[in-house]
C-alpha cells in the first residue's frame, strides 16, 4: 500500500512539473551537431514583483530569457516594477555540446552563450 501511494504521489507531481525542453541538436558554441553525452545544466533564478509575473514566466520561460539575463535585482524583469524578493522564477535548461572544449567555453560564461542554444 505504501509503495502504491508513493507511486501515485510521484505520478501526480510529475504531471504538475513543466516538461523539460529536449536537448538541443546543434552545439551553441561550435555550430556542429550536439552530442547528448556531453551536457551542462544551466540555471538562473531572479526575483519578480508578483504572482502574475511568476505565472507568466512559468507558462513560457524561454520567451522571457532575455529579460532574465538582463535582470538587475531591483526591477522585475517582466513588468519593471520593484521586485518582491520572496517571489522568484528560475530559467533552467540542459544544454548539449559537440565536444568537451565547447562545453568548457559555455561553462566559463553561460549567460553569454545561453541565447545561442537552439533546438
C-alpha positions as a printed Julia matrix, in Angstrom:
119×3 Matrix{Float64}:
  0.0    0.0     0.0
  2.8    2.4     0.9
  4.51   1.67   -2.4
  1.31   2.35   -4.33
  0.84   5.68   -2.55
  4.44   6.64   -3.27
  4.0    5.83   -6.97
  0.79   7.85   -7.12
  2.49  10.81   -5.45
  5.35  10.69   -7.97
  2.9   10.45  -10.86
  0.86  13.39   -9.58
  3.97  15.52   -9.04
  5.33  14.62  -12.49
  2.16  15.78  -14.19
  2.4   19.18  -12.45
  6.05  19.8   -13.3
  6.73  21.64  -16.54
  8.04  19.45  -19.33
 11.78  19.65  -19.79
 12.96  21.03  -23.08
 14.51  18.45  -25.38
 18.26  18.61  -25.78
 19.47  20.96  -28.49
 20.64  19.31  -31.7
 23.26  21.94  -32.57
 26.14  22.93  -30.29
 25.72  26.62  -29.31
 29.49  27.15  -29.38
 30.79  25.28  -32.44
 27.64  25.02  -34.55
 28.35  21.3   -35.04
 25.85  18.54  -34.2
 25.46  18.24  -30.43
 26.41  15.07  -28.57
 23.77  14.08  -25.98
 26.54  12.6   -23.8
 28.26  16.0   -23.33
 25.94  18.34  -21.41
 25.77  21.15  -18.87
 22.86  22.26  -16.74
 22.14  25.98  -16.98
 20.06  27.67  -14.3
 19.37  31.3   -13.4
 17.0   32.45  -10.67
 15.73  36.02  -10.37
 13.13  37.82   -8.29
  9.91  39.14   -9.85
  7.31  41.54   -8.49
  4.17  39.45   -8.22
  2.4   36.14   -8.75
  1.08  37.33  -12.12
  4.61  37.8   -13.48
  5.64  34.5   -11.94
  2.74  32.73  -13.7
  3.52  34.47  -16.99
  7.14  33.35  -16.8
  6.29  29.79  -15.79
  3.88  29.43  -18.73
  6.59  30.23  -21.31
 10.02  30.61  -19.67
 12.04  30.67  -22.91
 10.08  33.71  -24.09
 11.49  35.67  -21.14
 15.13  34.52  -21.35
 16.4   37.94  -22.47
 14.51  39.57  -19.59
 16.02  37.11  -17.11
 19.55  37.67  -18.43
 19.22  41.44  -18.07
 17.62  41.33  -14.59
 19.18  43.79  -12.16
 17.68  42.57   -8.88
 15.78  45.83   -8.32
 13.22  45.86  -11.12
 11.04  42.92  -12.13
 12.44  41.63  -15.44
  8.9   41.28  -16.78
  6.94  44.32  -15.53
  9.8   46.66  -14.5
  8.11  47.19  -11.11
 10.01  46.79   -7.81
 10.83  43.12   -7.11
  9.48  41.12   -4.21
 12.44  39.01   -3.05
 10.07  36.28   -1.86
  8.81  35.7    -5.43
 11.36  34.12   -7.74
 11.45  32.35  -11.08
 14.12  30.05  -12.47
 15.08  29.51  -16.08
 16.8   26.15  -16.37
 17.83  24.05  -19.28
 20.13  21.16  -20.08
 22.46  22.04  -22.95
 24.31  19.58  -25.2
 27.66  20.27  -26.9
 29.69  18.85  -29.78
 32.83  18.38  -27.7
 34.41  18.96  -24.3
 36.1   22.19  -25.43
 32.73  23.7   -26.4
 31.28  22.66  -23.03
 34.21  24.31  -21.22
 33.7   27.54  -23.2
 30.0   27.55  -22.3
 30.65  26.72  -18.64
 33.11  29.63  -18.36
 30.43  32.18  -19.36
 26.99  30.52  -19.55
 24.96  33.77  -19.54
 26.92  34.91  -22.59
 26.13  31.76  -24.58
 22.69  30.54  -23.41
 20.84  32.63  -26.0
 22.66  30.68  -28.74
 21.0   27.41  -27.69
 18.54  26.34  -30.35
 16.58  23.13  -30.85
